[in-house]
Structures are given as C-alpha cells and as structure tokens.
C-alpha cells in the first residue's frame, strides 16, 4: 500500500480547495502534459484545508476527474487534463453491473471499501487504458489492476484457484464444468504496460 500512497494523492472535491492543475492546451499529448506537471505534488501545500469538508475527501489520480474513488467532475462531460485516460475511467464508473461496498448481490457480499464491477467492465477498462497507451493510463492501470488487489465478479462454472502469487492472489483457475454456473469473485488480471 505504500507504493499506492506514493502514486495517488488525496484529491479534494471541494471547489474551495482550488483546482491545482489548470487546463492545458488540448493539442498536447498526455505524456507531454505528465512530464510538464512534475511540480503538481508541491501545489497541494497551497490548499486551504480549513475550508475542506473531510467527509468529501476522495482519492483521485492527479489530472483526472474520474480515476479513483468516485469522481470530482462538475458533470458527465467534465474531464481532467489527461482526457483520454479520464474517458476510460468515466466509462468504467458507468458500468451497468456493480456491487457497491458492503452490499450483497448475486449472493456475493462486497467486503471492500469500494465498488466491485462485473469482470467484463474491468476487461473493457483495461483495454481502454492500454489503447490510450500513455504514461498516465499505465499508472492508473497499475494502481487499479496491480496494487489494489481487487476482484471482479462474473457468472461461470465453479472455480478453484490452481496458481497464486506469494500474496495469495489467484492467477489461474480450474473450472468444474459438471456443475451449474454461479456468480463468484475473480482476481482481476495484472496490468502490463
């Protein structure tokens, strides 16, 4: 989790906290913008935290409005300076099959502090990030797919883990096709830039 803290900022939805990244020329690529924003982390010191409602603190990847817990967009068309990556995150947020934190659906209970999605939405998200192919989309992919150790759900034949990492993250499954398909949790595959 320490690596996650190094990459992700606590981003505040309150407009009173100020937008520390201004919109840049849309002709720049995400990589050009990324390299031009190395001082973004120092700008956090300029936020007046006394005006911030701590209940609205969210973890959002810098330069995006949709990549993190919830979103900080003014509306559905409001994207951060890393627009292409943000479009992937926005589409992911609009997945039509979600189990919210601490809720139960399909006889599965989501014990995570964030929503978990149908595996097809996570697969689409991963493909979108890879298609963008920027440093930022790669970082977002690494955080979501590699560091969070999250799971998705889908209906499939009962699965048994046959191979896992040292951290007990399943990487291969065996399916019992003699039984009925059921909804179950699966670890999302690793993201490789």
Short mmCIF file of C-alpha atoms in Angstrom, two decimals:
data_model
loop_
_atom_site.label_atom_id
_atom_site.label_comp_id
_atom_site.label_asym_id
_atom_site.label_seq_id
_atom_site.Cartn_x
_atom_site.Cartn_y
_atom_site.Cartn_z
CA UNK A 1 0.00 0.00 0.00
CA UNK A 2 2.95 2.38 0.49
CA UNK A 3 3.52 2.38 -3.27
CA UNK A 4 -0.11 3.35 -3.74
CA UNK A 5 0.32 6.29 -1.38
CA UNK A 6 3.34 7.49 -3.35
CA UNK A 7 1.42 7.49 -6.63
CA UNK A 8 -2.02 8.64 -5.51
CA UNK A 9 -2.84 11.99 -3.93
CA UNK A 10 -5.70 12.75 -1.65
CA UNK A 11 -7.68 14.90 -4.04
CA UNK A 12 -10.44 17.09 -2.70
CA UNK A 13 -13.78 17.55 -4.43
CA UNK A 14 -14.45 20.89 -2.80
CA UNK A 15 -14.10 23.71 -5.32
CA UNK A 16 -13.00 25.95 -2.42
CA UNK A 17 -9.82 23.90 -2.16
CA UNK A 18 -8.93 25.11 -5.63
CA UNK A 19 -8.01 23.29 -8.78
CA UNK A 20 -4.23 22.90 -8.59
CA UNK A 21 -3.98 21.89 -12.24
CA UNK A 22 -5.27 24.30 -14.84
CA UNK A 23 -6.48 23.08 -18.21
CA UNK A 24 -3.66 22.86 -20.70
CA UNK A 25 -3.56 23.16 -24.46
CA UNK A 26 -5.66 20.25 -25.79
CA UNK A 27 -3.06 19.65 -28.53
CA UNK A 28 -0.55 18.32 -26.01
CA UNK A 29 -0.38 14.57 -25.55
CA UNK A 30 -0.96 13.06 -22.12
CA UNK A 31 2.75 12.21 -21.89
CA UNK A 32 3.76 15.82 -22.65
CA UNK A 33 1.35 17.08 -20.01
CA UNK A 34 2.58 14.48 -17.49
CA UNK A 35 6.22 15.48 -17.89
CA UNK A 36 5.29 19.16 -17.65
CA UNK A 37 3.49 18.67 -14.33
CA UNK A 38 6.29 17.35 -12.12
CA UNK A 39 5.61 20.08 -9.56
CA UNK A 40 1.97 19.01 -9.09
CA UNK A 41 2.70 17.42 -5.72
CA UNK A 42 4.14 20.64 -4.27
CA UNK A 43 0.93 22.52 -5.17
CA UNK A 44 -1.02 20.51 -2.59
CA UNK A 45 0.70 22.61 0.10
CA UNK A 46 -1.23 25.65 -1.16
CA UNK A 47 -4.67 24.21 -0.36
CA UNK A 48 -6.54 25.88 2.50
CA UNK A 49 -7.56 22.70 4.34
CA UNK A 50 -9.69 24.64 6.87
CA UNK A 51 -12.38 25.05 4.19
CA UNK A 52 -12.47 21.37 3.29
CA UNK A 53 -15.27 19.04 4.33
CA UNK A 54 -13.29 15.93 5.32
CA UNK A 55 -16.28 13.71 4.57
CA UNK A 56 -15.78 14.61 0.90
CA UNK A 57 -12.11 13.71 0.65
CA UNK A 58 -11.55 11.32 -2.21
CA UNK A 59 -8.57 9.58 -3.73
CA UNK A 60 -8.43 10.70 -7.36
CA UNK A 61 -5.42 10.34 -9.65
CA UNK A 62 -3.92 13.81 -10.25
CA UNK A 63 -5.01 15.42 -13.51
CA UNK A 64 -8.15 13.29 -13.81
CA UNK A 65 -11.70 13.77 -12.55
CA UNK A 66 -12.87 10.15 -12.77
CA UNK A 67 -9.88 7.92 -11.91
CA UNK A 68 -10.28 6.97 -8.25
CA UNK A 69 -12.94 6.63 -5.60
CA UNK A 70 -15.96 8.42 -7.02
CA UNK A 71 -15.35 11.46 -9.19
CA UNK A 72 -14.80 15.19 -8.85
CA UNK A 73 -16.39 16.20 -12.14
CA UNK A 74 -18.89 19.05 -12.42
CA UNK A 75 -20.90 16.94 -14.91
CA UNK A 76 -20.54 13.87 -17.12
CA UNK A 77 -18.63 15.84 -19.78
CA UNK A 78 -16.12 17.31 -17.32
CA UNK A 79 -12.76 15.63 -17.85
CA UNK A 80 -9.34 16.30 -16.35
CA UNK A 81 -6.25 17.30 -18.31
CA UNK A 82 -5.48 13.64 -19.00
CA UNK A 83 -8.68 13.42 -21.04
CA UNK A 84 -8.19 10.09 -22.80
CA UNK A 85 -7.34 8.27 -19.58
CA UNK A 86 -10.21 10.06 -17.83
CA UNK A 87 -12.63 8.86 -20.54
CA UNK A 88 -11.64 5.26 -19.73
CA UNK A 89 -12.24 5.87 -16.01
CA UNK A 90 -15.58 7.57 -16.65
CA UNK A 91 -16.78 4.64 -18.76
CA UNK A 92 -15.61 2.26 -16.03
CA UNK A 93 -17.56 4.26 -13.44
CA UNK A 94 -20.71 3.84 -15.56
CA UNK A 95 -20.52 0.03 -15.57
CA UNK A 96 -24.06 -1.33 -15.55
CA UNK A 97 -23.35 -4.26 -13.20
CA UNK A 98 -21.83 -3.21 -9.87
CA UNK A 99 -21.80 -4.42 -6.27
CA UNK A 100 -21.34 -1.39 -4.03
CA UNK A 101 -19.12 -1.51 -0.95
CA UNK A 102 -20.61 -3.60 1.86
CA UNK A 103 -23.57 -4.67 -0.30
CA UNK A 104 -24.75 -8.08 -1.47
CA UNK A 105 -25.88 -9.04 -4.98
CA UNK A 106 -25.99 -12.43 -6.74
CA UNK A 107 -25.32 -13.99 -3.31
CA UNK A 108 -21.91 -12.22 -3.23
CA UNK A 109 -21.03 -9.70 -0.50
CA UNK A 110 -18.56 -6.97 -1.34
CA UNK A 111 -16.39 -6.51 1.76
CA UNK A 112 -14.16 -3.90 0.08
CA UNK A 113 -14.41 -0.15 0.79
CA UNK A 114 -15.03 0.50 -2.93
CA UNK A 115 -17.46 -0.87 -5.53
CA UNK A 116 -16.58 -4.02 -7.41
CA UNK A 117 -17.66 -4.50 -11.00
CA UNK A 118 -18.61 -7.23 -13.40
CA UNK A 119 -15.42 -8.65 -14.93
CA UNK A 120 -16.45 -7.57 -18.42
CA UNK A 121 -16.34 -3.91 -17.26
CA UNK A 122 -12.85 -4.38 -15.81
CA UNK A 123 -11.71 -6.09 -19.03
CA UNK A 124 -13.08 -3.17 -21.08
CA UNK A 125 -11.36 -0.70 -18.72
CA UNK A 126 -8.03 -2.48 -19.10
CA UNK A 127 -8.33 -2.49 -22.90
CA UNK A 128 -9.21 1.21 -22.95
CA UNK A 129 -6.21 2.16 -20.80
CA UNK A 130 -3.88 0.09 -22.99
CA UNK A 131 -5.32 1.71 -26.12
CA UNK A 132 -4.59 5.18 -24.69
CA UNK A 133 -1.05 3.97 -24.12
CA UNK A 134 0.20 6.98 -22.14
CA UNK A 135 2.30 7.06 -19.00
CA UNK A 136 -0.76 8.23 -17.07
CA UNK A 137 -3.03 5.45 -18.36
CA UNK A 138 -0.27 2.98 -17.45
CA UNK A 139 -0.03 4.35 -13.89
CA UNK A 140 -3.82 4.22 -13.46
CA UNK A 141 -3.81 0.63 -14.79
CA UNK A 142 -1.01 -0.40 -12.44
CA UNK A 143 -2.78 1.08 -9.42
CA UNK A 144 -6.18 -0.44 -10.17
CA UNK A 145 -5.13 -3.83 -11.50
CA UNK A 146 -1.85 -4.46 -9.66
CA UNK A 147 -1.77 -2.54 -6.37
CA UNK A 148 -5.39 -2.61 -5.20
CA UNK A 149 -5.51 -6.40 -5.50
CA UNK A 150 -9.17 -6.03 -6.41
CA UNK A 151 -11.66 -8.61 -7.57
CA UNK A 152 -14.43 -8.59 -10.13
CA UNK A 153 -17.41 -10.92 -10.42
CA UNK A 154 -18.97 -12.96 -13.17
CA UNK A 155 -21.18 -15.97 -13.73
CA UNK A 156 -19.07 -19.00 -14.57
CA UNK A 157 -18.59 -22.64 -13.65
CA UNK A 158 -17.43 -23.10 -10.03
CA UNK A 159 -13.77 -22.12 -9.95
CA UNK A 160 -10.88 -23.35 -7.82
CA UNK A 161 -7.61 -21.46 -7.65
CA UNK A 162 -4.75 -23.54 -9.07
CA UNK A 163 -1.96 -20.95 -9.00
CA UNK A 164 -1.43 -17.84 -6.92
CA UNK A 165 1.18 -15.22 -6.08
CA UNK A 166 3.10 -15.07 -2.83
CA UNK A 167 0.46 -12.58 -1.64
CA UNK A 168 -2.29 -15.17 -2.19
CA UNK A 169 -3.67 -13.51 -5.32
CA UNK A 170 -5.06 -16.16 -7.62
CA UNK A 171 -3.62 -16.07 -11.15
CA UNK A 172 -5.06 -19.31 -12.59
CA UNK A 173 -8.35 -21.12 -12.06
CA UNK A 174 -9.73 -24.57 -12.79
CA UNK A 175 -13.44 -24.80 -13.62
CA UNK A 176 -15.85 -27.59 -12.69
CA UNK A 177 -17.97 -27.81 -15.84
CA UNK A 178 -20.08 -30.62 -14.36
CA UNK A 179 -21.92 -28.10 -12.15
CA UNK A 180 -24.21 -25.14 -12.84
CA UNK A 181 -22.67 -21.73 -13.43
CA UNK A 182 -22.78 -19.37 -10.45
CA UNK A 183 -21.70 -15.80 -9.72
CA UNK A 184 -18.32 -15.69 -7.99
CA UNK A 185 -15.33 -13.44 -7.32
CA UNK A 186 -12.21 -13.49 -9.51
CA UNK A 187 -9.00 -11.53 -9.08
CA UNK A 188 -8.51 -9.05 -11.91
CA UNK A 189 -5.55 -9.96 -14.13
CA UNK A 190 -2.35 -7.97 -13.75
CA UNK A 191 -1.82 -4.89 -15.90
CA UNK A 192 1.33 -4.86 -18.02
CA UNK A 193 2.11 -1.56 -19.73
#
